[in-house]
Coordinates of C-alpha atoms in Angstrom, one line a residue:
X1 CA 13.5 -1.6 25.7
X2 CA 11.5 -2.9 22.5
X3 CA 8.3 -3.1 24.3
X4 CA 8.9 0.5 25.5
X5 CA 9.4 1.7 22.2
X6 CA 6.5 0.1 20.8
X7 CA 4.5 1.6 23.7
X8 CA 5.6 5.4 23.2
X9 CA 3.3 6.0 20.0
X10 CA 0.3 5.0 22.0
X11 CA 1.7 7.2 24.8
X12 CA 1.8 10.1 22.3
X13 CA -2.1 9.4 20.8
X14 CA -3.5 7.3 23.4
X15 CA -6.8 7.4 21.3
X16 CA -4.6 4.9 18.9
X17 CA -6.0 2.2 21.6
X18 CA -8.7 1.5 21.0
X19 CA -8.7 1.3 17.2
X20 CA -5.3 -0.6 17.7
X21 CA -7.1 -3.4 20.1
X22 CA -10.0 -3.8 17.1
X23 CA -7.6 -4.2 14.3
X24 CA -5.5 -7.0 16.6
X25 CA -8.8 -8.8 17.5
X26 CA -9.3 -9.0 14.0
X27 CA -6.7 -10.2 12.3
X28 CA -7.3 -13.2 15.9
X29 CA -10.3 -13.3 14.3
X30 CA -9.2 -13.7 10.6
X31 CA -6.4 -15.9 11.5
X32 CA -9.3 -18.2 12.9
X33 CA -11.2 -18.1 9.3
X34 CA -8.2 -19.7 8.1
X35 CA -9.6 -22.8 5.9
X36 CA -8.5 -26.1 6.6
X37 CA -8.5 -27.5 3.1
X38 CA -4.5 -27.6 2.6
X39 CA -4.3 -25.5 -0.5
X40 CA -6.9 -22.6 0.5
X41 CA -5.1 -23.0 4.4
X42 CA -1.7 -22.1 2.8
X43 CA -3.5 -19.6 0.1
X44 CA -4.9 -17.5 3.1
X45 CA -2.3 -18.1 5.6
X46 CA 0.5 -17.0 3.0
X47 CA -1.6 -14.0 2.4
X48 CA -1.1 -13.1 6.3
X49 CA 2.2 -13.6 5.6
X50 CA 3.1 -11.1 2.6
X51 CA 0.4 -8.4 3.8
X52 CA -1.1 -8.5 6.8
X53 CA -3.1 -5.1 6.7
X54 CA -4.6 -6.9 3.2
X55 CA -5.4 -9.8 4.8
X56 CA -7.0 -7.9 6.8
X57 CA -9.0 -5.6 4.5
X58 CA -10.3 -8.5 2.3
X59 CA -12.2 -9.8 5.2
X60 CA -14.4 -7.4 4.5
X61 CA -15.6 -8.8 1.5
X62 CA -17.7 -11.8 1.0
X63 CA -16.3 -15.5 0.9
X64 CA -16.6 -16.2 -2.9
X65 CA -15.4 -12.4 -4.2
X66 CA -13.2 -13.0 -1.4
X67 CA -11.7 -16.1 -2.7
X68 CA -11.2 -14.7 -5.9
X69 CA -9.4 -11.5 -4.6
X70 CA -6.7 -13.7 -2.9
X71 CA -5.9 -15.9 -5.2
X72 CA -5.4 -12.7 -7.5
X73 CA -3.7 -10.9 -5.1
X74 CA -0.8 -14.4 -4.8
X75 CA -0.8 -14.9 -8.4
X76 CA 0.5 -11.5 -9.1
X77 CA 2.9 -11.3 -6.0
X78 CA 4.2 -14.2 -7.5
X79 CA 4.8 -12.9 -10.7
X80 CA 6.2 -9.4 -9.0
X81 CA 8.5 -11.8 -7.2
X82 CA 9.9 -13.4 -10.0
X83 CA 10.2 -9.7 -11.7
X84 CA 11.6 -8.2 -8.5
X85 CA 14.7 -11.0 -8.1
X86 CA 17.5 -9.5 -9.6
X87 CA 19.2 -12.6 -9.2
X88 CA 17.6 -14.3 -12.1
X89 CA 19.1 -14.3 -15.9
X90 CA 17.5 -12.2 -17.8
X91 CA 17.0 -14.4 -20.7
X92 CA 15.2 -16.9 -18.1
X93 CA 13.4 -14.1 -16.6
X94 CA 11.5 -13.0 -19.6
X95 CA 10.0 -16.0 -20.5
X96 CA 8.8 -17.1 -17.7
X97 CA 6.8 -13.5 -16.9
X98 CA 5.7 -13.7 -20.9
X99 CA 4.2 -17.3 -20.2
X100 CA 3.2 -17.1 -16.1
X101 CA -0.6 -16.6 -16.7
X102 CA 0.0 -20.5 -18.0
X103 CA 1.1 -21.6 -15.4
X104 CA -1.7 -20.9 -13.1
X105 CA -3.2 -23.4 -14.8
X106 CA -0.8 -26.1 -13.9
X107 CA -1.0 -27.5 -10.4
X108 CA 2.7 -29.1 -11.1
X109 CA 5.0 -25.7 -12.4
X110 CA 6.8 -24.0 -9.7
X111 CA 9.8 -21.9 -9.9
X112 CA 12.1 -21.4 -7.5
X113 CA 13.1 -17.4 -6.8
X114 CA 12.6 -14.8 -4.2
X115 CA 13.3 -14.9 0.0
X116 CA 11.6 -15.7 3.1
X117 CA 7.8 -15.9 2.4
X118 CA 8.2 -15.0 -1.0
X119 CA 10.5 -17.9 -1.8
X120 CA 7.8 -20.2 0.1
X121 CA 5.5 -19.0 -2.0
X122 CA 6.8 -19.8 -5.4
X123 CA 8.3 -23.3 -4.0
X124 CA 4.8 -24.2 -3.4
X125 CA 2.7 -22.2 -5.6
X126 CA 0.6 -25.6 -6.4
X127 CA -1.5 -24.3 -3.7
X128 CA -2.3 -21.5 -5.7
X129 CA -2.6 -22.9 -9.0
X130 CA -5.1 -25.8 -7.1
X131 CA -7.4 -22.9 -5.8
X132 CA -7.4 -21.1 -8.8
X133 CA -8.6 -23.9 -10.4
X134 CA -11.4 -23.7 -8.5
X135 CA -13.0 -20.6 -9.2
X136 CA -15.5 -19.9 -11.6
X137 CA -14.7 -19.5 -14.9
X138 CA -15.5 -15.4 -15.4
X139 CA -12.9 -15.0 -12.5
X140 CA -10.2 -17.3 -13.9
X141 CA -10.8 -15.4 -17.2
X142 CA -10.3 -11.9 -15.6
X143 CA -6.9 -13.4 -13.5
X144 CA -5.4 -14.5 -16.7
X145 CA -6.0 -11.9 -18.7
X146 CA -4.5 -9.3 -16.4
X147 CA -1.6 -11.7 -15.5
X148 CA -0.7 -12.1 -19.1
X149 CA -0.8 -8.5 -19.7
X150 CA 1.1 -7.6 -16.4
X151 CA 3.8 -10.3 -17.4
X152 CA 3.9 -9.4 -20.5
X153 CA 5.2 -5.0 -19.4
X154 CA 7.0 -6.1 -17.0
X155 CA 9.1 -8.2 -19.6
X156 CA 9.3 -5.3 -21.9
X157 CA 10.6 -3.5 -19.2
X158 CA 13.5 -6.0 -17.9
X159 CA 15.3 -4.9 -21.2
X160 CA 14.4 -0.7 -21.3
X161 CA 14.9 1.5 -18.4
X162 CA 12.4 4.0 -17.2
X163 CA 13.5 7.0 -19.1
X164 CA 10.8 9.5 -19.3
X165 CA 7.6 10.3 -17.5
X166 CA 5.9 8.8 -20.5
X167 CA 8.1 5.3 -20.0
X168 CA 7.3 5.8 -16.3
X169 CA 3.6 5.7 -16.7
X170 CA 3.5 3.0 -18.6
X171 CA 5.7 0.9 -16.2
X172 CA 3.1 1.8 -13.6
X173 CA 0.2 1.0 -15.6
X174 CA 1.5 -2.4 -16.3
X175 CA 2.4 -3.3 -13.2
X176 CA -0.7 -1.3 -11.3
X177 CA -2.9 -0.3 -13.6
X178 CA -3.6 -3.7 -15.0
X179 CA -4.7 -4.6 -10.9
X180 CA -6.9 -1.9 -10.9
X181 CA -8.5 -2.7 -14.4
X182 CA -8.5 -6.4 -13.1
X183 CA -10.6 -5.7 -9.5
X184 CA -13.1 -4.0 -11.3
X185 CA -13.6 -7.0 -13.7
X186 CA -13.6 -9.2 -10.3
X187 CA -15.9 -7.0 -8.8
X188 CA -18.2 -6.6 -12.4
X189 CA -18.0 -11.1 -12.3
X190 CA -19.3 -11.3 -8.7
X191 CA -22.8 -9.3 -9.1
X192 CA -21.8 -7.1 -6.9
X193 CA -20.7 -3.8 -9.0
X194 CA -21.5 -2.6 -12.3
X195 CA -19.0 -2.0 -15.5
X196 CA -16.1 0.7 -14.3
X197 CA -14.6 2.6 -16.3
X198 CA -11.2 1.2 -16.9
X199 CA -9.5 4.7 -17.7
X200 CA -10.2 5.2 -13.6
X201 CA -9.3 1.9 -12.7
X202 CA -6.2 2.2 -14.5
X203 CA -5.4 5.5 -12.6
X204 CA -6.5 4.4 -8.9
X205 CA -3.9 1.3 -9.0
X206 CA -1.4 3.9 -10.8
X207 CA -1.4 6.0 -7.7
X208 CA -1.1 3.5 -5.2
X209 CA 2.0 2.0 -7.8
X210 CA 3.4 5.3 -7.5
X211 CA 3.1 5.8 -3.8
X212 CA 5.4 2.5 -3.2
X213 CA 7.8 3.6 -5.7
X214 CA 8.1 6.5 -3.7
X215 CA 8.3 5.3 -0.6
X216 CA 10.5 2.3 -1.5
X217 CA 13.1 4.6 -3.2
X218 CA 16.0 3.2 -0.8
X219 CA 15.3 0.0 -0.4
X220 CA 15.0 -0.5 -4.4
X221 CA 18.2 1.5 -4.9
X222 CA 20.2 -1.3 -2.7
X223 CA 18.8 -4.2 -4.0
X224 CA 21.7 -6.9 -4.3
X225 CA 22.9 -7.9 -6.5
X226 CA 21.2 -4.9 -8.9
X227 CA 19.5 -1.8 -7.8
X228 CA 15.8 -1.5 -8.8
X229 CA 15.3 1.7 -10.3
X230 CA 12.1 3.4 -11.0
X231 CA 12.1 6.8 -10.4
X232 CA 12.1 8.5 -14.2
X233 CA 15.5 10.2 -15.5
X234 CA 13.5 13.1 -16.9
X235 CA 12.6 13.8 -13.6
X236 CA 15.8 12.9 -11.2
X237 CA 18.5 14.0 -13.9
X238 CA 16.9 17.3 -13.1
X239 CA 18.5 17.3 -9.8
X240 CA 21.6 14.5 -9.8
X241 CA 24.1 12.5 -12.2
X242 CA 23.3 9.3 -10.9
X243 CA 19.6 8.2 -9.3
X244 CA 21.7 6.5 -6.3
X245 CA 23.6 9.9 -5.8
X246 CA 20.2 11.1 -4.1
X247 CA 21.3 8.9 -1.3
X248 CA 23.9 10.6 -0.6
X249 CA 23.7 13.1 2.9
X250 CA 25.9 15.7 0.5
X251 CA 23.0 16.0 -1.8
X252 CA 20.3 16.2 0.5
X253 CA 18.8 19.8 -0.8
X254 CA 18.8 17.8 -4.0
X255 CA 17.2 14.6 -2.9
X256 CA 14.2 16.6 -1.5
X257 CA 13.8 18.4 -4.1
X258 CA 13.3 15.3 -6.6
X259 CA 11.2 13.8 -4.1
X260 CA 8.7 16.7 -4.1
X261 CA 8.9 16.4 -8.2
X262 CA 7.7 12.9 -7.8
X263 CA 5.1 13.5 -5.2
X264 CA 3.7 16.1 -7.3
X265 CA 3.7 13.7 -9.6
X266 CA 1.6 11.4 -7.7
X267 CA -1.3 13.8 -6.5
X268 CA -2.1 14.1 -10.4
X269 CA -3.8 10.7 -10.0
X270 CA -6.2 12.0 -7.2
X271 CA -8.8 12.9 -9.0
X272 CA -9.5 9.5 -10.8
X273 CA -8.9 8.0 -7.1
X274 CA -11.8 9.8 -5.6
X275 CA -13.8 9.4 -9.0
X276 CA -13.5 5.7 -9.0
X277 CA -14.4 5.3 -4.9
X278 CA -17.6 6.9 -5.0
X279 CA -19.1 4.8 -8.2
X280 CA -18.7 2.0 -5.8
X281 CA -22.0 0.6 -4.6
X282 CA -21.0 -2.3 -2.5
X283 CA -20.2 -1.5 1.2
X284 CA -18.0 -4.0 1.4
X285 CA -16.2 -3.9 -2.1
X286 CA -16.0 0.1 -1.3
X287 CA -14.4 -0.5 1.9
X288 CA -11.4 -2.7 0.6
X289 CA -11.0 -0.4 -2.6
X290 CA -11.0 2.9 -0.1
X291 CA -8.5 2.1 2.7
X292 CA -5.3 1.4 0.6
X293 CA -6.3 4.9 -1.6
X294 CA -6.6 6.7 2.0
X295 CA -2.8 5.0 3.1
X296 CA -1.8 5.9 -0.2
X297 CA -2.3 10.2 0.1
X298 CA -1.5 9.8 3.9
X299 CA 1.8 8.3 2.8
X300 CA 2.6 11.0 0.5
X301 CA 2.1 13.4 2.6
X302 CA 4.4 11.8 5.1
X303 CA 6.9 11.2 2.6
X304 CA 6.6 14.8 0.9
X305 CA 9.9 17.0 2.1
X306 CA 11.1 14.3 3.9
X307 CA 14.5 13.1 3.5
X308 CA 13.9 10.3 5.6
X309 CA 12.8 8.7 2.5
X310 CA 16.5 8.6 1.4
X311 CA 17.5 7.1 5.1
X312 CA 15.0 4.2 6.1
X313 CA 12.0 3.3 6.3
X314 CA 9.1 5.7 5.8
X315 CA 5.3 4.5 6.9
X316 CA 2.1 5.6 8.6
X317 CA 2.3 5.2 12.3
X318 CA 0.7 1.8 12.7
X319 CA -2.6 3.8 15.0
X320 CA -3.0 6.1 12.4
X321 CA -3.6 2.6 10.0
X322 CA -5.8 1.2 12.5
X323 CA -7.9 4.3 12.6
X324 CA -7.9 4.3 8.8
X325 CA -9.3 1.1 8.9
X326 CA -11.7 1.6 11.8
X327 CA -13.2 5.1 10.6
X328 CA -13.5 4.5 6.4
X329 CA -17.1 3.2 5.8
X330 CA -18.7 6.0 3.3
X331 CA -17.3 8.5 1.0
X332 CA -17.8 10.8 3.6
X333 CA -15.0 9.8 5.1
X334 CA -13.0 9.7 2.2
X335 CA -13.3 12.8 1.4
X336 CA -12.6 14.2 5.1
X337 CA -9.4 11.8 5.3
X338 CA -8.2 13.2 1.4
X339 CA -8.9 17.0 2.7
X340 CA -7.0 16.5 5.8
X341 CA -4.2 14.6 4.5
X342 CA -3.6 17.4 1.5
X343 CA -3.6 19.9 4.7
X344 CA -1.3 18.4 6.4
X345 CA 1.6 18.0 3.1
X346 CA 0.1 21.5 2.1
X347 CA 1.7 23.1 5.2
X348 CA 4.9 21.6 4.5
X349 CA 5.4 23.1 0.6
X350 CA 8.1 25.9 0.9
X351 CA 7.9 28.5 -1.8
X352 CA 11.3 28.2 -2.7
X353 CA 11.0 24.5 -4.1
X354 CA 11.1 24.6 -7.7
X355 CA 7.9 22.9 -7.8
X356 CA 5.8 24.6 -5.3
X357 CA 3.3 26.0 -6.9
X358 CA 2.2 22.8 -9.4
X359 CA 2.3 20.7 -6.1
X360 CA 0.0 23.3 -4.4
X361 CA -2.3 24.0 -6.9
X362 CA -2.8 19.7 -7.2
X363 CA -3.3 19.9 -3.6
X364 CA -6.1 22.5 -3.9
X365 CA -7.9 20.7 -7.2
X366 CA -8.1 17.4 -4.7
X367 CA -9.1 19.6 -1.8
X368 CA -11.5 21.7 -4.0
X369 CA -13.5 18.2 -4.6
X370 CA -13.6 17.4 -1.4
X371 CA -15.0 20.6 -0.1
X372 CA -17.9 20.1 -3.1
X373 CA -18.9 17.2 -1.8
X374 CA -20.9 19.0 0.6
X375 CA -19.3 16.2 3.4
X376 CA -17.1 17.7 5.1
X377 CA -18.7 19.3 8.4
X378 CA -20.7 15.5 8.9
X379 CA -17.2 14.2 9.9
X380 CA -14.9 15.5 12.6
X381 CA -11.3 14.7 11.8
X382 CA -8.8 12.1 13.8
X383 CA -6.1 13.6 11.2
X384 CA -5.8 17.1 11.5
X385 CA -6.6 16.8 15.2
X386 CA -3.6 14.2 15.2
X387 CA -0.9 15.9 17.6
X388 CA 1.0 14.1 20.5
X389 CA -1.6 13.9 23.7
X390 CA 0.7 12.8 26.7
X391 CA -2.0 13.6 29.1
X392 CA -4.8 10.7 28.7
X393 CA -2.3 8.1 29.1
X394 CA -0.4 10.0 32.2
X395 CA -3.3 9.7 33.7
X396 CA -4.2 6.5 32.8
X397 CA -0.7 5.7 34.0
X398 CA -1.3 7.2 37.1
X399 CA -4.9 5.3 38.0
X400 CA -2.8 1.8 36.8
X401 CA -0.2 2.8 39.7
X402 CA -2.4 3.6 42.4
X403 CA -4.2 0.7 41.9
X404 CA -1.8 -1.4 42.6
X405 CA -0.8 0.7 45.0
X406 CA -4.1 0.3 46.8
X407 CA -3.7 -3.6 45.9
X408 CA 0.0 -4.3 47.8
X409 CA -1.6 -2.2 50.5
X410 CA -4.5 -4.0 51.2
X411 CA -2.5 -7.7 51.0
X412 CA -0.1 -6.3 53.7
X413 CA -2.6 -4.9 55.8
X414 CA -4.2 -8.6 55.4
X415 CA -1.3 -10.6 56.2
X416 CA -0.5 -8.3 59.3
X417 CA -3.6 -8.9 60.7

């Protein structure tokens, strides 16, 4: 029944196959690159572990900006892992995320929090500290500077709750902005890219930041033994008494309706997202920076009037990833995915949500750039063209049948004679 399940998206876009095949070939392929030396082995295979469509992404880039970006990537799921157990005193929390960009200096500290991988992770984050050590200076500067500022919000915010829009910005650019600010120094170290501005790197990792909170509304909200919460007052107090109350199936008009304020809310950081992809030189460096920005609007505009977000789990269809990932090599595409994407949660405002016309008017700014781009009739769309097609793989069906059809038929004719 599971394998039938997993089998009835590719029924319904059949051209999810072949992109689907590519992306598991190469994450065979990137399981293979694995090193052997034990602490880069368990740096790279723990990265499979906590994000596989990263692991995946970063392969793209070359081994020594590639090393860096890893061991980056850990250090701060690490420190969001000590942040995100609510488990942990608060007056032992706080130090340790004011002092953790320190620790990545000792090969001895470890501090045990977190489950599953994450907990395997901190237990033996040696590993990490050991590789870290081993990169070149300008990138060990870069990691510790953003670590120590990312440690040092994310304390100040263990003690204040997200109140307003304003405190909610911040949050975000401590926790995100800071990564963005942080690749682009990484990037700047390897050669590879020149200065960026950090104003746009700030708001490109804001907008991704935003897109989890989003998305992660209900499985913050149940967090045991304390909720995570995220989502400003100023804008759910708007709608509810209580931010779990938008839970709640007798406040569903409600629950939508905050969760439109906060997607509008989100497509404000467009602009700087599209700004910030095409200064990007490097192929390679542009490829891992554009995907995640792409799965970012794609995910708003599946979450956008959806009240699935306050039900389960809300994500991109895991063909429509694989395309993503197959089809983004030039701004081109960018722009074609960020125009069809904004279509596509366009078509789904209704007039009578109290924030219609700000959300369509940020949809028409972001689609307003991507028409001036000049780009959009080089590239044929696999979004807006992205409706169920049963009959490809009927007939596909039909040709697997018959052949085996023709197979039995021919190995009883065989043994008769």
């Amino acid at each position: 029944m599971a394998s039938l399940q997993a089998l009835l998206p590719m029924l319904k876009h059949p051209d999810d196959i072949y992109p689907l095949l590519k992306l598991k070939l190469a994450a065979k392929q990137a399981e293979k690159l694995i090193p052997t030396s034990p602490h880069w082995g368990f740096c790279y295979s723990m990265l499979h572990k906590v994000s596989r469509s990263f692991a995946l992404v970063i392969q793209q880039l070359s081994s020594e900006l590639r090393d860096a970006v890893c061991i980056f990537y850990l250090v701060l799921r690490a420190l969001d892992t000590v942040e995100d157990d609510t488990s942990i005193d608060t007056m032992v929390k706080i130090p340790i995320l004011m002092e953790f960009h320190s620790h990545i200096y000792d090969p001895d500290w470890h501090f045990a929090c977190g489950t599953k991988e994450y907990k395997i992770l901190m237990d033996q984050f040696h590993h990490v500290s050991t590789a870290f050590l081993e990169l070149s200076g300008s990138y060990q500067e870069a990691i510790e500077d953003i670590t120590m500022k990312m440690g040092a919000g994310m304390a100040k915010f263990i003690c204040k709750e997200v109140e307003t829009i304003d405190d909610y910005e911040e949050y975000c650019h401590y926790v995100a902005g800071h990564v963005g600010v942080g690749l682009s120094k990484i990037f700047h170290a390897s050669g590879k890219e020149g200065t960026l501005p950090d104003s746009i790197s700030n708001s490109m990792g804001i907008f991704l930041q935003k897109t989890n909170i989003i998305r992660d509304y209900l499985e913050d909200i149940n967090e045991i033994p304390k909720a995570r919460m995220y989502w400003p007052k100023e804008i759910w107090s708007k709608y509810v008494k209580k931010l779990e109350d938008l839970k709640y199936e007798k406040n569903s008009e409600k629950a939508v309706q905050c969760l439109n304020d906060m997607v509008t809310n989100a497509l404000a950081h467009i602009e700087d997202s599209l700004k910030y992809l095409s200064k990007l030189s490097d192929p390679a460096i542009f490829k891992f920076c554009a995907i995640p920005q792409i799965m970012a609007i794609g995910t708003l505009s599946l979450c956008y009037n959806n009240i699935e977000v306050f039900r389960g789990v809300v994500k991109l269809r895991r063909g429509l990833t694989a395309k993503i990932i197959d089809r983004t090599n030039t701004m081109a595409d960018v722009y074609r995915a960020f125009y069809d994407f904004c279509s596509l949660l366009k078509i789904k405002v209704e007039l009578k949500d109290p924030n219609a016309h700000v959300t369509i008017k940020s949809i028409e700014t972001a689609q307003k750039i991507c028409r001036e781009s000049g780009t959009l009739d080089k590239r044929k769309s696999y979004i807006a063209d992205d409706l169920p097609n049963y009959a490809p793989a009927l007939i596909a069906i039909l040709v697997v049948i018959l052949a085996m059809l023709y197979a039995y038929l021919s190995a009883s004719r065989g043994s008769k004679a």
